[in-house]
C-alpha cells in the first residue's frame, strides 16, 4: 500500500478518488439544475419588470394634464397674501376670511378652468371692495397684482396665434388703405398728380386691398411698389426725387413695409408645453421677486417673458399689459429737481389799487399793492407723486384815516402763505377739501 502508485490507490489522502469524481459530476448536474432555475427566475423577473413598466406607462397615461393655472401658480398661497393686516373688525374681518378662502381655493385646489376664472373674478371683486380703505391698501395692491397676472396667464394659454396674426394683418391692411387714399387725395390737388397716381398704381392698389390680403396679386404689387420706393434715388430729375421724398409718400412706404413684414409666414400653432414651462418660470420668479426683490429673479422673469414673446409673437398683449402695469420699470425715466419744476410752474402777479373805506367813523383812503407767487414743494412718497401747491404773497399799504377831529396815517406790511397737497398716481390728480 505504501509503495503503490497513488493514482492506482482508490484512497487519496483519506478520500476515495471515484467519490471525488462523482461529487464533481454531481456538481455539474447541480450547475445545470441551478442554471435552468436561474433562467426561469430571470424570465419571471423580466416578466415582472415588463408588467410593472406597462402598469407605470398605463398610470402615466391616466394622469390628467394640467388645466389652466394648475402647475403654474405656486402650490401654496404666497406668504404676503396668507394674512391680511391685523385688527380688522366687523365686515372687514369677514372680508379677510372670504379672501383667505378664495386664495386657498385658487392655490390649493385642482379647479376646472371655469372655476379658476370664477375664483379670480371673485377676488377682483374683493379688491374693488377694499378701495378707499387705508389699512388694506398695501394688501389689496399685492392681491391685485396676483389677480391681474393670473388672468393674463389664462388669456395667454388660450391665445389663437392664427387669429392674432390675421387681426394684425387686417389692421395693417386698413392702415395701408388709409395711406393710399390720403396720398391719392393729396396728388389730386396737383396738376401733374395723375402721373404719380399711375406711376404708383394707386388705383390698382386700392382695388386689390378690397380683396383678401393673401391674394398673390396684392403681394406682387406691394413688392413692386417697395422696389420703386427703394430706387427713387435713381430718378434723373432732382425735383422729382425731392417731391418723391415728401411725407405723404413716406407714409405709404412705411405702410407697405409694415404690411409685407407682418405677412411673412409664421408658426400656425404654438408649443403649448414650452409656453406652460415659461409661464411657470415667469410666475415663479415674480413670486420670488415679491419676497426678496432679487435682481436675479428680475432677470429670470424678463428672460421667460422674452422667450414667450418669441413663441407667441403678437399674442402676448394681455400678459404684457399686466407686467407693465405691475412690475416692469419704464424704459425712460426723467429726473427733475424741485428748483427746475418751480421754474416751470412759477407764476408771479402784482396787483395795485386804491383803498377807499369807512372804518369806525373814519374815512380811510390810500393805496395798496399785493404781490403773489405760486410754486411747488415736493414731498417724499414711494408710490405717488406728492407735492404741495404753494402760494406766497406780500401786501403793502399806505393809508390815511380822517375824522372831524384828526387824521391818522398808517403803513402796512402783511405776509400771506397757503398750500394745498396734491397726489398724482400716474393717471389721476387727487386733492382733499381744506
Tab-separated table of C-alpha atoms in Angstrom:
chain	number	residue	atom	x	y	z
A	1	UNK	CA	0.000	0.000	0.000
A	2	UNK	CA	2.762	2.323	0.908
A	3	UNK	CA	4.762	1.588	-2.191
A	4	UNK	CA	1.898	1.545	-4.659
A	5	UNK	CA	1.098	4.229	-7.249
A	6	UNK	CA	-1.056	6.880	-5.610
A	7	UNK	CA	-3.137	7.142	-8.731
A	8	UNK	CA	-3.893	3.386	-8.584
A	9	UNK	CA	-4.955	3.705	-4.967
A	10	UNK	CA	-8.674	4.258	-4.644
A	11	UNK	CA	-7.997	6.340	-1.480
A	12	UNK	CA	-6.049	9.509	-1.791
A	13	UNK	CA	-5.443	11.431	1.414
A	14	UNK	CA	-8.399	9.604	3.027
A	15	UNK	CA	-10.831	10.400	0.194
A	16	UNK	CA	-11.849	7.966	-2.484
A	17	UNK	CA	-10.983	9.275	-5.934
A	18	UNK	CA	-14.137	7.879	-7.506
A	19	UNK	CA	-16.143	9.644	-4.870
A	20	UNK	CA	-14.426	12.912	-5.763
A	21	UNK	CA	-15.316	12.435	-9.412
A	22	UNK	CA	-18.914	11.718	-8.572
A	23	UNK	CA	-19.067	14.757	-6.476
A	24	UNK	CA	-17.661	16.723	-9.407
A	25	UNK	CA	-20.211	15.239	-11.780
A	26	UNK	CA	-22.944	15.886	-9.255
A	27	UNK	CA	-21.807	19.471	-9.059
A	28	UNK	CA	-22.040	19.845	-12.837
A	29	UNK	CA	-25.531	18.398	-12.775
A	30	UNK	CA	-26.436	20.800	-9.981
A	31	UNK	CA	-24.977	23.647	-12.055
A	32	UNK	CA	-27.245	22.651	-14.915
A	33	UNK	CA	-30.155	22.475	-12.499
A	34	UNK	CA	-29.434	25.805	-10.907
A	35	UNK	CA	-28.758	27.273	-14.356
A	36	UNK	CA	-32.200	26.237	-15.549
A	37	UNK	CA	-33.680	27.516	-12.303
A	38	UNK	CA	-31.793	30.817	-12.714
A	39	UNK	CA	-33.118	31.248	-16.241
A	40	UNK	CA	-36.617	30.625	-15.006
A	41	UNK	CA	-36.224	33.187	-12.210
A	42	UNK	CA	-34.689	35.680	-14.646
A	43	UNK	CA	-37.575	35.154	-17.005
A	44	UNK	CA	-40.101	35.713	-14.239
A	45	UNK	CA	-38.206	38.815	-13.122
A	46	UNK	CA	-38.166	40.184	-16.667
A	47	UNK	CA	-41.857	39.463	-16.999
A	48	UNK	CA	-42.496	41.265	-13.725
A	49	UNK	CA	-40.461	44.242	-14.938
A	50	UNK	CA	-42.391	44.305	-18.201
A	51	UNK	CA	-45.687	44.138	-16.341
A	52	UNK	CA	-44.528	46.830	-13.891
A	53	UNK	CA	-43.302	49.033	-16.736
A	54	UNK	CA	-46.562	48.518	-18.585
A	55	UNK	CA	-48.510	49.454	-15.473
A	56	UNK	CA	-46.317	52.542	-14.998
A	57	UNK	CA	-46.938	53.587	-18.594
A	58	UNK	CA	-50.629	52.944	-18.131
A	59	UNK	CA	-50.623	55.002	-14.922
A	60	UNK	CA	-48.744	57.770	-16.700
A	61	UNK	CA	-51.306	57.789	-19.481
A	62	UNK	CA	-54.058	58.037	-16.887
A	63	UNK	CA	-52.506	61.178	-15.334
A	64	UNK	CA	-54.561	64.244	-16.112
A	65	UNK	CA	-52.894	67.098	-17.934
A	66	UNK	CA	-52.677	70.391	-16.067
A	67	UNK	CA	-55.572	72.723	-16.767
A	68	UNK	CA	-55.243	76.490	-16.816
A	69	UNK	CA	-53.268	77.700	-13.814
A	70	UNK	CA	-52.548	74.219	-12.471
A	71	UNK	CA	-48.811	73.702	-12.202
A	72	UNK	CA	-48.136	77.370	-12.952
A	73	UNK	CA	-49.236	79.007	-9.719
A	74	UNK	CA	-47.403	78.035	-6.517
A	75	UNK	CA	-48.808	75.055	-4.612
A	76	UNK	CA	-49.364	77.256	-1.557
A	77	UNK	CA	-50.739	80.732	-1.010
A	78	UNK	CA	-47.866	83.279	-1.118
A	79	UNK	CA	-46.759	84.318	2.349
A	80	UNK	CA	-47.535	88.003	1.846
A	81	UNK	CA	-51.137	87.083	0.944
A	82	UNK	CA	-51.685	84.488	3.648
A	83	UNK	CA	-52.566	87.072	6.279
A	84	UNK	CA	-54.276	90.423	5.947
A	85	UNK	CA	-53.473	93.302	8.336
A	86	UNK	CA	-54.282	92.605	11.982
A	87	UNK	CA	-57.063	94.314	13.853
A	88	UNK	CA	-59.771	94.046	11.182
A	89	UNK	CA	-63.251	94.118	12.651
A	90	UNK	CA	-66.815	93.774	11.504
A	91	UNK	CA	-67.358	93.358	7.804
A	92	UNK	CA	-63.635	93.677	7.092
A	93	UNK	CA	-62.871	90.686	9.292
A	94	UNK	CA	-65.447	88.806	7.224
A	95	UNK	CA	-63.841	90.204	4.064
A	96	UNK	CA	-60.483	88.847	5.231
A	97	UNK	CA	-61.982	85.388	5.807
A	98	UNK	CA	-63.632	85.348	2.383
A	99	UNK	CA	-60.413	86.381	0.647
A	100	UNK	CA	-58.497	83.686	2.528
A	101	UNK	CA	-60.988	81.029	1.431
A	102	UNK	CA	-60.781	82.153	-2.194
A	103	UNK	CA	-56.974	82.139	-2.154
A	104	UNK	CA	-56.857	78.664	-0.610
A	105	UNK	CA	-59.240	77.501	-3.305
A	106	UNK	CA	-57.211	79.073	-6.105
A	107	UNK	CA	-53.784	77.885	-4.986
A	108	UNK	CA	-54.575	74.629	-3.222
A	109	UNK	CA	-57.358	73.006	-5.239
A	110	UNK	CA	-57.485	71.379	-8.658
A	111	UNK	CA	-60.107	73.662	-10.126
A	112	UNK	CA	-61.519	73.448	-13.601
A	113	UNK	CA	-60.780	76.283	-15.990
A	114	UNK	CA	-64.225	77.758	-15.408
A	115	UNK	CA	-63.809	77.542	-11.628
A	116	UNK	CA	-60.427	79.284	-11.859
A	117	UNK	CA	-61.984	82.131	-13.823
A	118	UNK	CA	-64.842	82.432	-11.329
A	119	UNK	CA	-62.426	82.477	-8.380
A	120	UNK	CA	-60.306	85.199	-9.991
A	121	UNK	CA	-63.439	87.245	-10.704
A	122	UNK	CA	-64.480	86.906	-7.054
A	123	UNK	CA	-61.018	88.021	-5.894
A	124	UNK	CA	-61.169	91.018	-8.226
A	125	UNK	CA	-64.474	91.972	-6.632
A	126	UNK	CA	-62.830	91.801	-3.202
A	127	UNK	CA	-60.036	94.072	-4.394
A	128	UNK	CA	-62.600	96.622	-5.562
A	129	UNK	CA	-64.420	96.417	-2.230
A	130	UNK	CA	-61.183	97.332	-0.426
A	131	UNK	CA	-60.654	100.517	-2.406
A	132	UNK	CA	-60.507	103.559	-0.169
A	133	UNK	CA	-59.569	101.521	2.917
A	134	UNK	CA	-56.162	102.802	4.012
A	135	UNK	CA	-55.460	99.828	6.277
A	136	UNK	CA	-55.973	97.418	3.352
A	137	UNK	CA	-54.203	99.482	0.679
A	138	UNK	CA	-50.914	97.553	0.634
A	139	UNK	CA	-52.547	94.143	0.934
A	140	UNK	CA	-55.093	94.912	-1.792
A	141	UNK	CA	-52.283	96.116	-4.057
A	142	UNK	CA	-50.390	92.831	-3.627
A	143	UNK	CA	-53.574	90.880	-4.252
A	144	UNK	CA	-54.384	92.957	-7.332
A	145	UNK	CA	-51.002	92.130	-8.875
A	146	UNK	CA	-51.536	88.391	-8.445
A	147	UNK	CA	-55.072	88.526	-9.867
A	148	UNK	CA	-54.017	90.509	-12.937
A	149	UNK	CA	-51.076	88.191	-13.667
A	150	UNK	CA	-53.232	85.067	-13.216
A	151	UNK	CA	-55.909	86.418	-15.556
A	152	UNK	CA	-53.244	87.314	-18.113
A	153	UNK	CA	-51.758	83.805	-17.876
A	154	UNK	CA	-55.162	82.256	-18.615
A	155	UNK	CA	-55.619	84.511	-21.640
A	156	UNK	CA	-52.117	83.669	-22.845
A	157	UNK	CA	-52.813	79.936	-22.599
A	158	UNK	CA	-55.901	80.311	-24.778
A	159	UNK	CA	-54.350	82.551	-27.421
A	160	UNK	CA	-55.025	81.654	-31.045
A	161	UNK	CA	-51.860	82.620	-32.925
A	162	UNK	CA	-53.535	82.345	-36.321
A	163	UNK	CA	-56.376	84.636	-35.236
A	164	UNK	CA	-53.944	87.151	-33.739
A	165	UNK	CA	-51.865	87.193	-36.910
A	166	UNK	CA	-54.983	87.619	-39.041
A	167	UNK	CA	-56.083	90.564	-36.884
A	168	UNK	CA	-52.643	92.157	-37.177
A	169	UNK	CA	-52.686	91.807	-40.949
A	170	UNK	CA	-56.190	93.253	-41.092
A	171	UNK	CA	-55.047	96.251	-39.054
A	172	UNK	CA	-52.032	96.741	-41.347
A	173	UNK	CA	-54.311	96.417	-44.361
A	174	UNK	CA	-56.532	99.208	-43.029
A	175	UNK	CA	-53.500	101.440	-42.399
A	176	UNK	CA	-52.252	100.749	-45.908
A	177	UNK	CA	-55.644	101.596	-47.404
A	178	UNK	CA	-55.753	104.898	-45.477
A	179	UNK	CA	-52.221	105.809	-46.565
A	180	UNK	CA	-53.039	105.058	-50.216
A	181	UNK	CA	-56.266	107.082	-50.067
A	182	UNK	CA	-54.505	110.023	-48.378
A	183	UNK	CA	-51.731	110.074	-50.984
A	184	UNK	CA	-54.204	109.849	-53.858
A	185	UNK	CA	-56.200	112.753	-52.396
A	186	UNK	CA	-53.012	114.781	-51.967
A	187	UNK	CA	-51.922	114.125	-55.559
A	188	UNK	CA	-55.410	115.047	-56.794
A	189	UNK	CA	-54.749	118.668	-55.800
A	190	UNK	CA	-51.826	118.957	-58.243
A	191	UNK	CA	-51.712	119.411	-61.986
A	192	UNK	CA	-49.318	116.520	-62.555
A	193	UNK	CA	-50.772	114.369	-59.767
A	194	UNK	CA	-52.381	111.819	-62.103
A	195	UNK	CA	-48.966	110.869	-63.434
A	196	UNK	CA	-47.821	109.931	-59.942
A	197	UNK	CA	-51.081	108.053	-59.311
A	198	UNK	CA	-50.393	105.949	-62.393
A	199	UNK	CA	-46.704	105.502	-61.543
A	200	UNK	CA	-47.517	104.197	-58.049
A	201	UNK	CA	-50.534	102.239	-59.318
A	202	UNK	CA	-52.703	103.654	-56.555
A	203	UNK	CA	-55.969	102.732	-58.301
A	204	UNK	CA	-54.846	99.115	-58.670
A	205	UNK	CA	-53.640	99.096	-55.058
A	206	UNK	CA	-56.977	100.289	-53.701
A	207	UNK	CA	-58.758	97.653	-55.783
A	208	UNK	CA	-56.545	94.831	-54.535
A	209	UNK	CA	-56.861	95.969	-50.916
A	210	UNK	CA	-60.581	95.309	-51.099
A	211	UNK	CA	-59.792	91.664	-51.813
A	212	UNK	CA	-58.201	89.177	-49.430
A	213	UNK	CA	-54.770	90.288	-48.257
A	214	UNK	CA	-53.430	86.839	-49.107
A	215	UNK	CA	-54.016	87.334	-52.817
A	216	UNK	CA	-50.879	86.835	-54.873
A	217	UNK	CA	-51.671	89.879	-56.996
A	218	UNK	CA	-51.651	92.185	-53.984
A	219	UNK	CA	-48.359	90.823	-52.676
A	220	UNK	CA	-46.712	91.160	-56.087
A	221	UNK	CA	-47.980	94.726	-56.413
A	222	UNK	CA	-46.696	95.694	-52.967
A	223	UNK	CA	-43.274	94.204	-53.668
A	224	UNK	CA	-43.159	96.170	-56.928
A	225	UNK	CA	-44.065	99.413	-55.131
A	226	UNK	CA	-41.496	98.737	-52.425
A	227	UNK	CA	-38.841	98.424	-55.116
A	228	UNK	CA	-39.892	101.763	-56.651
A	229	UNK	CA	-39.506	103.469	-53.284
A	230	UNK	CA	-36.098	101.890	-52.779
A	231	UNK	CA	-34.919	103.040	-56.216
A	232	UNK	CA	-36.295	106.588	-56.158
A	233	UNK	CA	-32.779	107.922	-55.704
A	234	UNK	CA	-32.102	106.791	-59.283
A	235	UNK	CA	-34.581	109.304	-60.752
A	236	UNK	CA	-32.756	111.680	-63.091
A	237	UNK	CA	-34.789	114.787	-62.265
A	238	UNK	CA	-33.719	116.300	-58.930
A	239	UNK	CA	-37.134	117.922	-58.418
A	240	UNK	CA	-38.837	114.549	-58.857
A	241	UNK	CA	-36.523	112.968	-56.307
A	242	UNK	CA	-37.274	115.766	-53.857
A	243	UNK	CA	-41.019	115.502	-54.472
A	244	UNK	CA	-40.926	111.706	-54.110
A	245	UNK	CA	-39.456	112.132	-50.602
A	246	UNK	CA	-42.341	114.169	-49.231
A	247	UNK	CA	-44.035	112.877	-46.037
A	248	UNK	CA	-47.159	111.768	-47.923
A	249	UNK	CA	-45.075	109.294	-49.948
A	250	UNK	CA	-43.114	108.184	-46.889
A	251	UNK	CA	-46.330	107.291	-45.061
A	252	UNK	CA	-47.321	104.939	-47.870
A	253	UNK	CA	-43.843	103.426	-47.960
A	254	UNK	CA	-43.911	102.719	-44.210
A	255	UNK	CA	-47.331	101.094	-44.503
A	256	UNK	CA	-46.158	98.875	-47.367
A	257	UNK	CA	-43.074	97.754	-45.456
A	258	UNK	CA	-45.091	97.029	-42.315
A	259	UNK	CA	-47.674	95.000	-44.232
A	260	UNK	CA	-45.059	92.922	-46.031
A	261	UNK	CA	-43.234	92.273	-42.751
A	262	UNK	CA	-46.388	91.075	-40.978
A	263	UNK	CA	-47.471	88.938	-43.933
A	264	UNK	CA	-44.433	86.684	-43.640
A	265	UNK	CA	-45.363	83.138	-42.710
A	266	UNK	CA	-45.067	82.253	-39.038
A	267	UNK	CA	-45.964	79.301	-36.837
A	268	UNK	CA	-49.647	78.389	-37.103
A	269	UNK	CA	-49.586	76.590	-33.747
A	270	UNK	CA	-47.788	77.230	-30.509
A	271	UNK	CA	-45.724	74.802	-28.480
A	272	UNK	CA	-48.104	74.572	-25.515
A	273	UNK	CA	-45.644	72.693	-23.308
A	274	UNK	CA	-42.979	75.348	-23.906
A	275	UNK	CA	-45.468	78.123	-23.203
A	276	UNK	CA	-46.556	76.497	-19.928
A	277	UNK	CA	-42.926	75.963	-18.945
A	278	UNK	CA	-42.037	79.615	-19.476
A	279	UNK	CA	-45.214	80.872	-17.818
A	280	UNK	CA	-44.345	78.734	-14.801
A	281	UNK	CA	-40.828	80.178	-14.749
A	282	UNK	CA	-42.211	83.698	-15.074
A	283	UNK	CA	-44.732	83.338	-12.238
A	284	UNK	CA	-42.195	81.554	-10.012
A	285	UNK	CA	-39.633	84.330	-10.421
A	286	UNK	CA	-42.260	87.015	-9.908
A	287	UNK	CA	-43.222	85.381	-6.612
A	288	UNK	CA	-39.575	85.218	-5.544
A	289	UNK	CA	-39.188	88.850	-6.540
A	290	UNK	CA	-42.232	89.755	-4.430
A	291	UNK	CA	-40.488	88.220	-1.426
A	292	UNK	CA	-36.865	89.278	-1.981
A	293	UNK	CA	-36.754	91.897	-4.772
A	294	UNK	CA	-33.753	89.981	-6.078
A	295	UNK	CA	-32.088	91.170	-9.286
A	296	UNK	CA	-31.583	87.529	-10.244
A	297	UNK	CA	-35.322	86.838	-10.140
A	298	UNK	CA	-35.983	90.043	-12.023
A	299	UNK	CA	-33.588	88.939	-14.764
A	300	UNK	CA	-35.071	85.427	-14.941
A	301	UNK	CA	-38.603	86.831	-15.182
A	302	UNK	CA	-37.539	89.079	-18.055
A	303	UNK	CA	-35.845	86.123	-19.722
A	304	UNK	CA	-39.002	83.990	-19.542
A	305	UNK	CA	-41.052	86.884	-20.901
A	306	UNK	CA	-38.644	87.314	-23.846
A	307	UNK	CA	-38.981	83.617	-24.737
A	308	UNK	CA	-42.766	83.909	-24.609
A	309	UNK	CA	-42.646	86.898	-26.948
A	310	UNK	CA	-40.687	84.870	-29.480
A	311	UNK	CA	-43.096	81.958	-29.224
A	312	UNK	CA	-46.370	83.902	-29.259
A	313	UNK	CA	-45.403	86.949	-31.331
A	314	UNK	CA	-48.392	89.303	-31.136
A	315	UNK	CA	-50.477	87.109	-28.820
A	316	UNK	CA	-48.926	88.351	-25.602
A	317	UNK	CA	-50.738	91.657	-25.177
A	318	UNK	CA	-52.710	90.730	-22.002
A	319	UNK	CA	-49.570	89.487	-20.238
A	320	UNK	CA	-47.509	92.439	-21.462
A	321	UNK	CA	-50.104	94.859	-20.133
A	322	UNK	CA	-50.267	93.116	-16.744
A	323	UNK	CA	-46.481	93.075	-16.372
A	324	UNK	CA	-46.122	96.677	-17.485
A	325	UNK	CA	-48.767	97.872	-15.030
A	326	UNK	CA	-47.458	95.918	-12.056
A	327	UNK	CA	-43.784	95.022	-12.434
A	328	UNK	CA	-41.892	96.478	-15.375
A	329	UNK	CA	-39.910	99.651	-14.924
A	330	UNK	CA	-40.189	102.349	-17.538
A	331	UNK	CA	-37.584	102.367	-20.284
A	332	UNK	CA	-37.139	106.118	-19.834
A	333	UNK	CA	-37.099	107.892	-16.511
A	334	UNK	CA	-36.630	111.650	-16.287
A	335	UNK	CA	-35.342	113.055	-13.009
A	336	UNK	CA	-36.002	116.748	-12.387
A	337	UNK	CA	-35.061	118.914	-9.436
A	338	UNK	CA	-37.628	120.824	-7.440
A	339	UNK	CA	-35.934	124.070	-8.446
A	340	UNK	CA	-36.419	123.226	-12.119
A	341	UNK	CA	-40.108	122.374	-11.590
A	342	UNK	CA	-40.594	125.657	-9.789
A	343	UNK	CA	-39.233	127.457	-12.820
A	344	UNK	CA	-41.820	125.716	-14.987
A	345	UNK	CA	-44.777	126.215	-12.661
A	346	UNK	CA	-43.791	129.517	-11.047
A	347	UNK	CA	-46.227	132.355	-11.563
A	348	UNK	CA	-45.934	135.833	-10.083
A	349	UNK	CA	-48.561	138.569	-10.128
A	350	UNK	CA	-48.722	142.087	-8.712
A	351	UNK	CA	-51.998	143.886	-8.169
A	352	UNK	CA	-52.303	147.546	-7.133
A	353	UNK	CA	-55.292	149.688	-6.388
A	354	UNK	CA	-56.812	152.421	-4.252
A	355	UNK	CA	-58.077	151.928	-0.717
A	356	UNK	CA	-61.416	153.595	-0.013
A	357	UNK	CA	-63.276	152.537	3.110
A	358	UNK	CA	-65.088	153.777	6.195
A	359	UNK	CA	-63.824	152.270	9.431
A	360	UNK	CA	-65.334	153.215	12.828
A	361	UNK	CA	-66.491	156.554	11.522
A	362	UNK	CA	-63.171	157.397	9.871
A	363	UNK	CA	-62.925	157.913	6.166
A	364	UNK	CA	-59.905	155.846	5.021
A	365	UNK	CA	-58.157	156.393	1.707
A	366	UNK	CA	-54.814	155.362	0.222
A	367	UNK	CA	-53.112	152.775	-1.977
A	368	UNK	CA	-52.163	149.114	-1.673
A	369	UNK	CA	-50.013	146.672	-3.658
A	370	UNK	CA	-50.194	142.849	-3.394
A	371	UNK	CA	-47.574	140.532	-4.888
A	372	UNK	CA	-48.207	136.745	-5.034
A	373	UNK	CA	-46.080	133.827	-6.184
A	374	UNK	CA	-47.158	130.254	-6.965
A	375	UNK	CA	-44.749	127.299	-6.669
A	376	UNK	CA	-44.450	123.637	-5.690
A	377	UNK	CA	-42.986	121.841	-2.694
A	378	UNK	CA	-42.327	118.124	-3.333
A	379	UNK	CA	-42.919	115.590	-0.536
A	380	UNK	CA	-41.381	112.104	-0.123
A	381	UNK	CA	-43.562	109.274	-1.460
A	382	UNK	CA	-42.853	105.678	-2.520
A	383	UNK	CA	-45.968	105.179	-4.638
A	384	UNK	CA	-47.266	108.516	-5.934
A	385	UNK	CA	-46.144	111.968	-6.978
A	386	UNK	CA	-46.911	114.023	-3.879
A	387	UNK	CA	-46.450	117.761	-3.632
A	388	UNK	CA	-47.894	120.943	-2.183
A	389	UNK	CA	-49.050	123.714	-4.447
A	390	UNK	CA	-47.852	126.789	-2.560
A	391	UNK	CA	-48.950	130.418	-2.530
A	392	UNK	CA	-46.767	133.146	-1.019
A	393	UNK	CA	-47.542	136.833	-1.022
A	394	UNK	CA	-46.894	140.276	0.450
A	395	UNK	CA	-49.331	143.154	0.776
A	396	UNK	CA	-48.043	146.723	1.318
A	397	UNK	CA	-50.388	149.611	2.010
A	398	UNK	CA	-50.254	153.369	2.733
A	399	UNK	CA	-53.476	154.857	4.062
A	400	UNK	CA	-54.868	157.834	5.976
A	401	UNK	CA	-57.955	157.850	8.155
A	402	UNK	CA	-59.709	161.204	8.512
A	403	UNK	CA	-62.303	162.323	11.040
A	404	UNK	CA	-63.527	165.760	12.084
A	405	UNK	CA	-61.043	165.650	14.913
A	406	UNK	CA	-57.830	164.259	13.353
A	407	UNK	CA	-56.111	162.457	10.502
A	408	UNK	CA	-54.219	159.231	11.174
A	409	UNK	CA	-51.651	157.855	8.746
A	410	UNK	CA	-50.838	154.105	8.598
A	411	UNK	CA	-48.286	151.987	6.786
A	412	UNK	CA	-48.905	148.208	6.489
A	413	UNK	CA	-46.749	145.216	5.554
A	414	UNK	CA	-48.531	141.833	5.597
A	415	UNK	CA	-47.383	138.376	4.510
A	416	UNK	CA	-49.725	135.654	3.277
A	417	UNK	CA	-48.976	131.961	2.776
A	418	UNK	CA	-51.005	128.885	1.850
A	419	UNK	CA	-50.575	125.361	0.487
A	420	UNK	CA	-52.665	122.554	-0.992
A	421	UNK	CA	-51.493	118.912	-1.037
A	422	UNK	CA	-51.909	117.099	-4.367
A	423	UNK	CA	-51.276	113.412	-5.163
A	424	UNK	CA	-50.754	112.011	-8.669
A	425	UNK	CA	-50.800	108.217	-9.203
A	426	UNK	CA	-49.875	108.325	-12.870
A	427	UNK	CA	-53.447	108.714	-14.098
A	428	UNK	CA	-55.373	110.982	-11.750
A	429	UNK	CA	-54.643	114.076	-9.678
A	430	UNK	CA	-56.286	113.852	-6.241
A	431	UNK	CA	-56.676	116.519	-3.559
A	432	UNK	CA	-58.735	116.906	-0.402
A	433	UNK	CA	-61.025	119.671	0.841
A	434	UNK	CA	-59.398	122.309	3.043
